Amino acid sequence: MQKKTSKRKLIILLASVAVLLVLSAFFFARIPQRIAADQLNKASDLPYGFLASPDFTNENFRIVDGFGTTGYYDRKYAEETKEAEETGTSGEPGLSDDWLLRHGAVVWWTSSYPDAVMGSSKITRIVCADPAYRIFGCAAGDDIGTFSAALVRAGFKQSSTRRYTYTKCGIHITLIPDDTRTKVAYFSVQAESGNLFGVQY
């Protein structure tokens, strides 16, 4: 009987160690991404940091609906979007991110990170069309070649499949060209988030 109990304890101990090793590997794998996010935040004048905990109050922000995520934009853009809300072209209950971006807004998207079950909510995506905010010295409205070169200098590599997407340590920056395809209409910064089971969200 004592032998069976010892064997059971050993199995439980080994299973616990295996689970701890898997969890540790998952979280340690995120360290390069956190370092790249810190580099991005230092080279940005956006008021909220990428992969930072959100602090959006209903008093100062409005919400954009998302699938599994929540988007926020500053009420200072509300005057520009008032007409769309009044005419009902903005969608309910919030404006679409596409409409906002075509009118120069910044939208911060939050979700659980790094795991949908165990992680806390972080800013995992920033989409910016406001030329007042810069990353790596570049902003919406800048020459697309100049912006691309700045990202390459910062260590981001151009995607082989998506022409205007640049990646570093699981952080993707995508430049959306304007109609002339010479200027940046807006840019998107997004974390390759996923979770313990490899599911992207």
PDB file of C-alpha atoms in Angstrom:
ATOM      1  CA  MET A   1       0.000   0.000   0.000  1.00  0.00           C
ATOM      2  CA  GLN A   2       2.817   2.362   0.949  1.00  0.00           C
ATOM      3  CA  LYS A   3       4.580   1.508  -2.329  1.00  0.00           C
ATOM      4  CA  LYS A   4       1.477   2.514  -4.338  1.00  0.00           C
ATOM      5  CA  THR A   5       1.204   5.809  -2.434  1.00  0.00           C
ATOM      6  CA  SER A   6       4.873   6.627  -3.094  1.00  0.00           C
ATOM      7  CA  LYS A   7       4.453   5.820  -6.787  1.00  0.00           C
ATOM      8  CA  ARG A   8       1.368   8.053  -7.000  1.00  0.00           C
ATOM      9  CA  LYS A   9       3.236  10.917  -5.281  1.00  0.00           C
ATOM     10  CA  LEU A  10       6.147  10.519  -7.704  1.00  0.00           C
ATOM     11  CA  ILE A  11       3.783  10.642 -10.717  1.00  0.00           C
ATOM     12  CA  ILE A  12       2.070  13.770  -9.348  1.00  0.00           C
ATOM     13  CA  LEU A  13       5.458  15.397  -8.689  1.00  0.00           C
ATOM     14  CA  LEU A  14       6.744  14.593 -12.196  1.00  0.00           C
ATOM     15  CA  ALA A  15       3.508  15.840 -13.795  1.00  0.00           C
ATOM     16  CA  SER A  16       3.720  19.081 -11.779  1.00  0.00           C
ATOM     17  CA  VAL A  17       7.349  19.616 -12.824  1.00  0.00           C
ATOM     18  CA  ALA A  18       6.430  18.981 -16.491  1.00  0.00           C
ATOM     19  CA  VAL A  19       3.590  21.512 -16.331  1.00  0.00           C
ATOM     20  CA  LEU A  20       5.882  24.090 -14.682  1.00  0.00           C
ATOM     21  CA  LEU A  21       8.532  23.541 -17.369  1.00  0.00           C
ATOM     22  CA  VAL A  22       5.980  24.036 -20.174  1.00  0.00           C
ATOM     23  CA  LEU A  23       4.606  27.208 -18.550  1.00  0.00           C
ATOM     24  CA  SER A  24       8.110  28.572 -17.930  1.00  0.00           C
ATOM     25  CA  ALA A  25       9.166  27.874 -21.512  1.00  0.00           C
ATOM     26  CA  PHE A  26       6.077  29.678 -22.792  1.00  0.00           C
ATOM     27  CA  PHE A  27       6.613  32.775 -20.663  1.00  0.00           C
ATOM     28  CA  PHE A  28      10.407  32.889 -21.167  1.00  0.00           C
ATOM     29  CA  ALA A  29       9.811  32.681 -24.924  1.00  0.00           C
ATOM     30  CA  ARG A  30       8.007  36.035 -24.592  1.00  0.00           C
ATOM     31  CA  ILE A  31      11.043  37.859 -23.163  1.00  0.00           C
ATOM     32  CA  PRO A  32      12.470  38.899 -26.593  1.00  0.00           C
ATOM     33  CA  GLN A  33       9.038  40.218 -27.538  1.00  0.00           C
ATOM     34  CA  ARG A  34       8.851  42.276 -24.329  1.00  0.00           C
ATOM     35  CA  ILE A  35      12.335  43.706 -25.037  1.00  0.00           C
ATOM     36  CA  ALA A  36      11.276  44.634 -28.604  1.00  0.00           C
ATOM     37  CA  ALA A  37       8.076  46.198 -27.203  1.00  0.00           C
ATOM     38  CA  ASP A  38      10.144  48.300 -24.778  1.00  0.00           C
ATOM     39  CA  GLN A  39      12.350  49.458 -27.667  1.00  0.00           C
ATOM     40  CA  LEU A  40       9.237  50.408 -29.630  1.00  0.00           C
ATOM     41  CA  ASN A  41       7.751  52.295 -26.664  1.00  0.00           C
ATOM     42  CA  LYS A  42      10.972  54.269 -26.143  1.00  0.00           C
ATOM     43  CA  ALA A  43      10.968  55.234 -29.843  1.00  0.00           C
ATOM     44  CA  SER A  44       7.312  56.295 -29.748  1.00  0.00           C
ATOM     45  CA  ASP A  45       5.463  59.347 -28.494  1.00  0.00           C
ATOM     46  CA  LEU A  46       2.118  57.553 -28.283  1.00  0.00           C
ATOM     47  CA  PRO A  47       0.518  58.241 -24.896  1.00  0.00           C
ATOM     48  CA  TYR A  48      -0.051  54.530 -24.158  1.00  0.00           C
ATOM     49  CA  GLY A  49       2.617  51.862 -24.436  1.00  0.00           C
ATOM     50  CA  PHE A  50       2.443  48.747 -26.546  1.00  0.00           C
ATOM     51  CA  LEU A  51       1.877  45.606 -24.407  1.00  0.00           C
ATOM     52  CA  ALA A  52       1.142  47.903 -21.441  1.00  0.00           C
ATOM     53  CA  SER A  53      -1.838  47.436 -19.140  1.00  0.00           C
ATOM     54  CA  PRO A  54      -4.745  49.512 -20.434  1.00  0.00           C
ATOM     55  CA  ASP A  55      -6.057  52.448 -18.449  1.00  0.00           C
ATOM     56  CA  PHE A  56      -8.973  53.677 -20.532  1.00  0.00           C
ATOM     57  CA  THR A  57     -11.798  55.366 -18.664  1.00  0.00           C
ATOM     58  CA  ASN A  58     -15.306  55.825 -20.034  1.00  0.00           C
ATOM     59  CA  GLU A  59     -14.944  59.512 -19.300  1.00  0.00           C
ATOM     60  CA  ASN A  60     -12.122  60.056 -21.803  1.00  0.00           C
ATOM     61  CA  PHE A  61     -12.559  57.195 -24.261  1.00  0.00           C
ATOM     62  CA  ARG A  62     -15.133  55.550 -26.442  1.00  0.00           C
ATOM     63  CA  ILE A  63     -15.283  51.910 -27.454  1.00  0.00           C
ATOM     64  CA  VAL A  64     -15.023  50.239 -30.858  1.00  0.00           C
ATOM     65  CA  ASP A  65     -16.471  46.751 -31.048  1.00  0.00           C
ATOM     66  CA  GLY A  66     -14.077  43.915 -31.811  1.00  0.00           C
ATOM     67  CA  PHE A  67     -14.149  40.124 -32.016  1.00  0.00           C
ATOM     68  CA  GLY A  68     -12.601  38.903 -28.753  1.00  0.00           C
ATOM     69  CA  THR A  69     -10.912  42.261 -28.198  1.00  0.00           C
ATOM     70  CA  THR A  70     -11.959  45.775 -27.254  1.00  0.00           C
ATOM     71  CA  GLY A  71     -10.855  48.903 -29.094  1.00  0.00           C
ATOM     72  CA  TYR A  72     -10.669  52.362 -27.536  1.00  0.00           C
ATOM     73  CA  TYR A  73     -10.274  55.791 -29.075  1.00  0.00           C
ATOM     74  CA  ASP A  74      -9.916  59.189 -27.424  1.00  0.00           C
ATOM     75  CA  ARG A  75     -13.031  61.347 -27.217  1.00  0.00           C
ATOM     76  CA  LYS A  76     -11.043  64.160 -28.823  1.00  0.00           C
ATOM     77  CA  TYR A  77     -11.846  62.461 -32.131  1.00  0.00           C
ATOM     78  CA  ALA A  78     -15.561  62.548 -31.315  1.00  0.00           C
ATOM     79  CA  GLU A  79     -16.147  65.928 -32.986  1.00  0.00           C
ATOM     80  CA  GLU A  80     -14.766  64.587 -36.258  1.00  0.00           C
ATOM     81  CA  THR A  81     -16.972  61.507 -35.987  1.00  0.00           C
ATOM     82  CA  LYS A  82     -20.133  63.246 -34.754  1.00  0.00           C
ATOM     83  CA  GLU A  83     -21.738  63.477 -38.177  1.00  0.00           C
ATOM     84  CA  ALA A  84     -21.291  59.760 -38.811  1.00  0.00           C
ATOM     85  CA  GLU A  85     -22.916  58.931 -35.489  1.00  0.00           C
ATOM     86  CA  GLU A  86     -25.843  61.262 -36.157  1.00  0.00           C
ATOM     87  CA  THR A  87     -26.466  59.839 -39.625  1.00  0.00           C
ATOM     88  CA  GLY A  88     -26.088  56.274 -38.384  1.00  0.00           C
ATOM     89  CA  THR A  89     -23.280  55.469 -40.817  1.00  0.00           C
ATOM     90  CA  SER A  90     -20.816  54.728 -38.043  1.00  0.00           C
ATOM     91  CA  GLY A  91     -22.395  51.494 -36.833  1.00  0.00           C
ATOM     92  CA  GLU A  92     -23.701  50.703 -33.366  1.00  0.00           C
ATOM     93  CA  PRO A  93     -22.789  50.914 -30.560  1.00  0.00           C
ATOM     94  CA  GLY A  94     -19.407  52.353 -31.607  1.00  0.00           C
ATOM     95  CA  LEU A  95     -17.652  53.474 -34.753  1.00  0.00           C
ATOM     96  CA  SER A  96     -15.799  50.979 -36.915  1.00  0.00           C
ATOM     97  CA  ASP A  97     -12.015  51.162 -36.750  1.00  0.00           C
ATOM     98  CA  ASP A  98     -11.916  51.585 -40.541  1.00  0.00           C
ATOM     99  CA  TRP A  99     -14.121  54.684 -40.363  1.00  0.00           C
ATOM    100  CA  LEU A 100     -12.054  56.135 -37.533  1.00  0.00           C
ATOM    101  CA  LEU A 101      -8.766  55.556 -39.333  1.00  0.00           C
ATOM    102  CA  ARG A 102     -10.019  57.268 -42.445  1.00  0.00           C
ATOM    103  CA  HIS A 103     -10.652  60.268 -40.206  1.00  0.00           C
ATOM    104  CA  GLY A 104      -7.249  60.417 -38.511  1.00  0.00           C
ATOM    105  CA  ALA A 105      -7.863  58.639 -35.214  1.00  0.00           C
ATOM    106  CA  VAL A 106      -5.756  56.316 -33.089  1.00  0.00           C
ATOM    107  CA  VAL A 107      -7.327  53.082 -31.861  1.00  0.00           C
ATOM    108  CA  TRP A 108      -5.857  50.963 -29.084  1.00  0.00           C
ATOM    109  CA  TRP A 109      -6.965  47.316 -29.018  1.00  0.00           C
ATOM    110  CA  THR A 110      -6.726  45.253 -25.847  1.00  0.00           C
ATOM    111  CA  SER A 111      -6.964  41.536 -25.191  1.00  0.00           C
ATOM    112  CA  SER A 112      -5.740  38.932 -22.724  1.00  0.00           C
ATOM    113  CA  TYR A 113      -2.000  38.448 -22.996  1.00  0.00           C
ATOM    114  CA  PRO A 114      -0.006  36.306 -23.352  1.00  0.00           C
ATOM    115  CA  ASP A 115      -2.602  33.605 -22.753  1.00  0.00           C
ATOM    116  CA  ALA A 116      -6.329  33.977 -23.308  1.00  0.00           C
ATOM    117  CA  VAL A 117      -7.048  31.963 -20.160  1.00  0.00           C
ATOM    118  CA  MET A 118      -4.286  33.006 -17.766  1.00  0.00           C
ATOM    119  CA  GLY A 119      -3.021  36.317 -19.104  1.00  0.00           C
ATOM    120  CA  SER A 120      -4.063  39.788 -18.064  1.00  0.00           C
ATOM    121  CA  SER A 121      -5.420  42.324 -20.529  1.00  0.00           C
ATOM    122  CA  LYS A 122      -2.733  44.262 -22.431  1.00  0.00           C
ATOM    123  CA  ILE A 123      -2.622  46.648 -25.371  1.00  0.00           C
ATOM    124  CA  THR A 124      -1.863  44.127 -28.103  1.00  0.00           C
ATOM    125  CA  ARG A 125      -2.638  46.284 -31.133  1.00  0.00           C
ATOM    126  CA  ILE A 126      -2.307  49.980 -31.951  1.00  0.00           C
ATOM    127  CA  VAL A 127      -3.610  51.420 -35.204  1.00  0.00           C
ATOM    128  CA  CYS A 128      -2.635  55.043 -35.802  1.00  0.00           C
ATOM    129  CA  ALA A 129      -3.714  57.485 -38.511  1.00  0.00           C
ATOM    130  CA  ASP A 130      -3.016  60.635 -36.485  1.00  0.00           C
ATOM    131  CA  PRO A 131       0.142  62.346 -37.838  1.00  0.00           C
ATOM    132  CA  ALA A 132       0.755  63.860 -34.392  1.00  0.00           C
ATOM    133  CA  TYR A 133       2.101  60.513 -33.119  1.00  0.00           C
ATOM    134  CA  ARG A 134       5.364  58.984 -34.285  1.00  0.00           C
ATOM    135  CA  ILE A 135       7.210  55.676 -33.986  1.00  0.00           C
ATOM    136  CA  PHE A 136      10.910  55.485 -34.859  1.00  0.00           C
ATOM    137  CA  GLY A 137      10.637  59.111 -35.994  1.00  0.00           C
ATOM    138  CA  CYS A 138       7.889  58.426 -38.562  1.00  0.00           C
ATOM    139  CA  ALA A 139       4.145  59.106 -38.678  1.00  0.00           C
ATOM    140  CA  ALA A 140       1.058  58.660 -40.830  1.00  0.00           C
ATOM    141  CA  GLY A 141       1.415  60.849 -43.911  1.00  0.00           C
ATOM    142  CA  ASP A 142       5.172  60.236 -44.234  1.00  0.00           C
ATOM    143  CA  ASP A 143       6.857  58.802 -47.312  1.00  0.00           C
ATOM    144  CA  ILE A 144       6.439  55.024 -47.275  1.00  0.00           C
ATOM    145  CA  GLY A 145      10.079  54.395 -48.268  1.00  0.00           C
ATOM    146  CA  THR A 146      11.374  56.597 -45.434  1.00  0.00           C
ATOM    147  CA  PHE A 147       9.110  54.831 -42.915  1.00  0.00           C
ATOM    148  CA  SER A 148      10.190  51.394 -44.188  1.00  0.00           C
ATOM    149  CA  ALA A 149      13.879  52.329 -43.920  1.00  0.00           C
ATOM    150  CA  ALA A 150      13.392  53.508 -40.316  1.00  0.00           C
ATOM    151  CA  LEU A 151      11.845  50.154 -39.372  1.00  0.00           C
ATOM    152  CA  VAL A 152      14.692  48.228 -41.003  1.00  0.00           C
ATOM    153  CA  ARG A 153      17.239  50.364 -39.104  1.00  0.00           C
ATOM    154  CA  ALA A 154      15.397  49.484 -35.872  1.00  0.00           C
ATOM    155  CA  GLY A 155      15.895  45.760 -36.602  1.00  0.00           C
ATOM    156  CA  PHE A 156      12.531  44.903 -38.170  1.00  0.00           C
ATOM    157  CA  LYS A 157      12.652  42.536 -41.145  1.00  0.00           C
ATOM    158  CA  GLN A 158      10.339  42.898 -44.129  1.00  0.00           C
ATOM    159  CA  SER A 159       7.859  40.044 -44.556  1.00  0.00           C
ATOM    160  CA  SER A 160       8.421  37.841 -47.589  1.00  0.00           C
ATOM    161  CA  THR A 161       4.666  37.526 -48.140  1.00  0.00           C
ATOM    162  CA  ARG A 162       3.292  40.941 -47.133  1.00  0.00           C
ATOM    163  CA  ARG A 163       5.036  43.857 -48.805  1.00  0.00           C
ATOM    164  CA  TYR A 164       4.501  46.516 -46.144  1.00  0.00           C
ATOM    165  CA  THR A 165       4.729  44.336 -43.009  1.00  0.00           C
ATOM    166  CA  TYR A 166       7.859  44.319 -40.842  1.00  0.00           C
ATOM    167  CA  THR A 167       8.492  41.864 -38.002  1.00  0.00           C
ATOM    168  CA  LYS A 168      10.757  41.655 -34.975  1.00  0.00           C
ATOM    169  CA  CYS A 169      10.430  39.137 -32.114  1.00  0.00           C
ATOM    170  CA  GLY A 170       6.740  38.518 -32.702  1.00  0.00           C
ATOM    171  CA  ILE A 171       5.814  42.180 -33.196  1.00  0.00           C
ATOM    172  CA  HIS A 172       4.381  43.087 -36.595  1.00  0.00           C
ATOM    173  CA  ILE A 173       4.277  46.639 -37.927  1.00  0.00           C
ATOM    174  CA  THR A 174       2.184  47.095 -41.060  1.00  0.00           C
ATOM    175  CA  LEU A 175       2.199  50.254 -43.155  1.00  0.00           C
ATOM    176  CA  ILE A 176      -1.049  50.925 -44.992  1.00  0.00           C
ATOM    177  CA  PRO A 177      -0.332  53.001 -48.115  1.00  0.00           C
ATOM    178  CA  ASP A 178      -2.590  55.815 -49.259  1.00  0.00           C
ATOM    179  CA  ASP A 179      -4.229  55.908 -52.708  1.00  0.00           C
ATOM    180  CA  THR A 180      -1.000  57.109 -54.340  1.00  0.00           C
ATOM    181  CA  ARG A 181       0.940  54.233 -52.698  1.00  0.00           C
ATOM    182  CA  THR A 182       3.739  56.677 -51.870  1.00  0.00           C
ATOM    183  CA  LYS A 183       2.608  57.831 -48.410  1.00  0.00           C
ATOM    184  CA  VAL A 184       1.538  55.971 -45.268  1.00  0.00           C
ATOM    185  CA  ALA A 185      -2.196  56.402 -44.665  1.00  0.00           C
ATOM    186  CA  TYR A 186      -1.872  54.727 -41.257  1.00  0.00           C
ATOM    187  CA  PHE A 187       0.213  52.105 -39.504  1.00  0.00           C
ATOM    188  CA  SER A 188      -0.622  49.126 -37.308  1.00  0.00           C
ATOM    189  CA  VAL A 189       1.484  47.589 -34.524  1.00  0.00           C
ATOM    190  CA  GLN A 190       0.361  44.135 -33.432  1.00  0.00           C
ATOM    191  CA  ALA A 191       1.632  41.419 -31.099  1.00  0.00           C
ATOM    192  CA  GLU A 192       1.803  37.824 -32.219  1.00  0.00           C
ATOM    193  CA  SER A 193      -0.124  36.897 -29.116  1.00  0.00           C
ATOM    194  CA  GLY A 194      -1.619  33.414 -29.183  1.00  0.00           C
ATOM    195  CA  ASN A 195      -1.743  31.230 -26.105  1.00  0.00           C
ATOM    196  CA  LEU A 196      -0.427  28.024 -24.561  1.00  0.00           C
ATOM    197  CA  PHE A 197      -2.286  25.947 -27.135  1.00  0.00           C
ATOM    198  CA  GLY A 198      -0.915  27.861 -30.130  1.00  0.00           C
ATOM    199  CA  VAL A 199      -4.242  29.504 -30.912  1.00  0.00           C
ATOM    200  CA  GLN A 200      -3.926  32.993 -32.413  1.00  0.00           C
ATOM    201  CA  TYR A 201      -6.540  35.620 -31.544  1.00  0.00           C
TER     202      TYR A 201
END
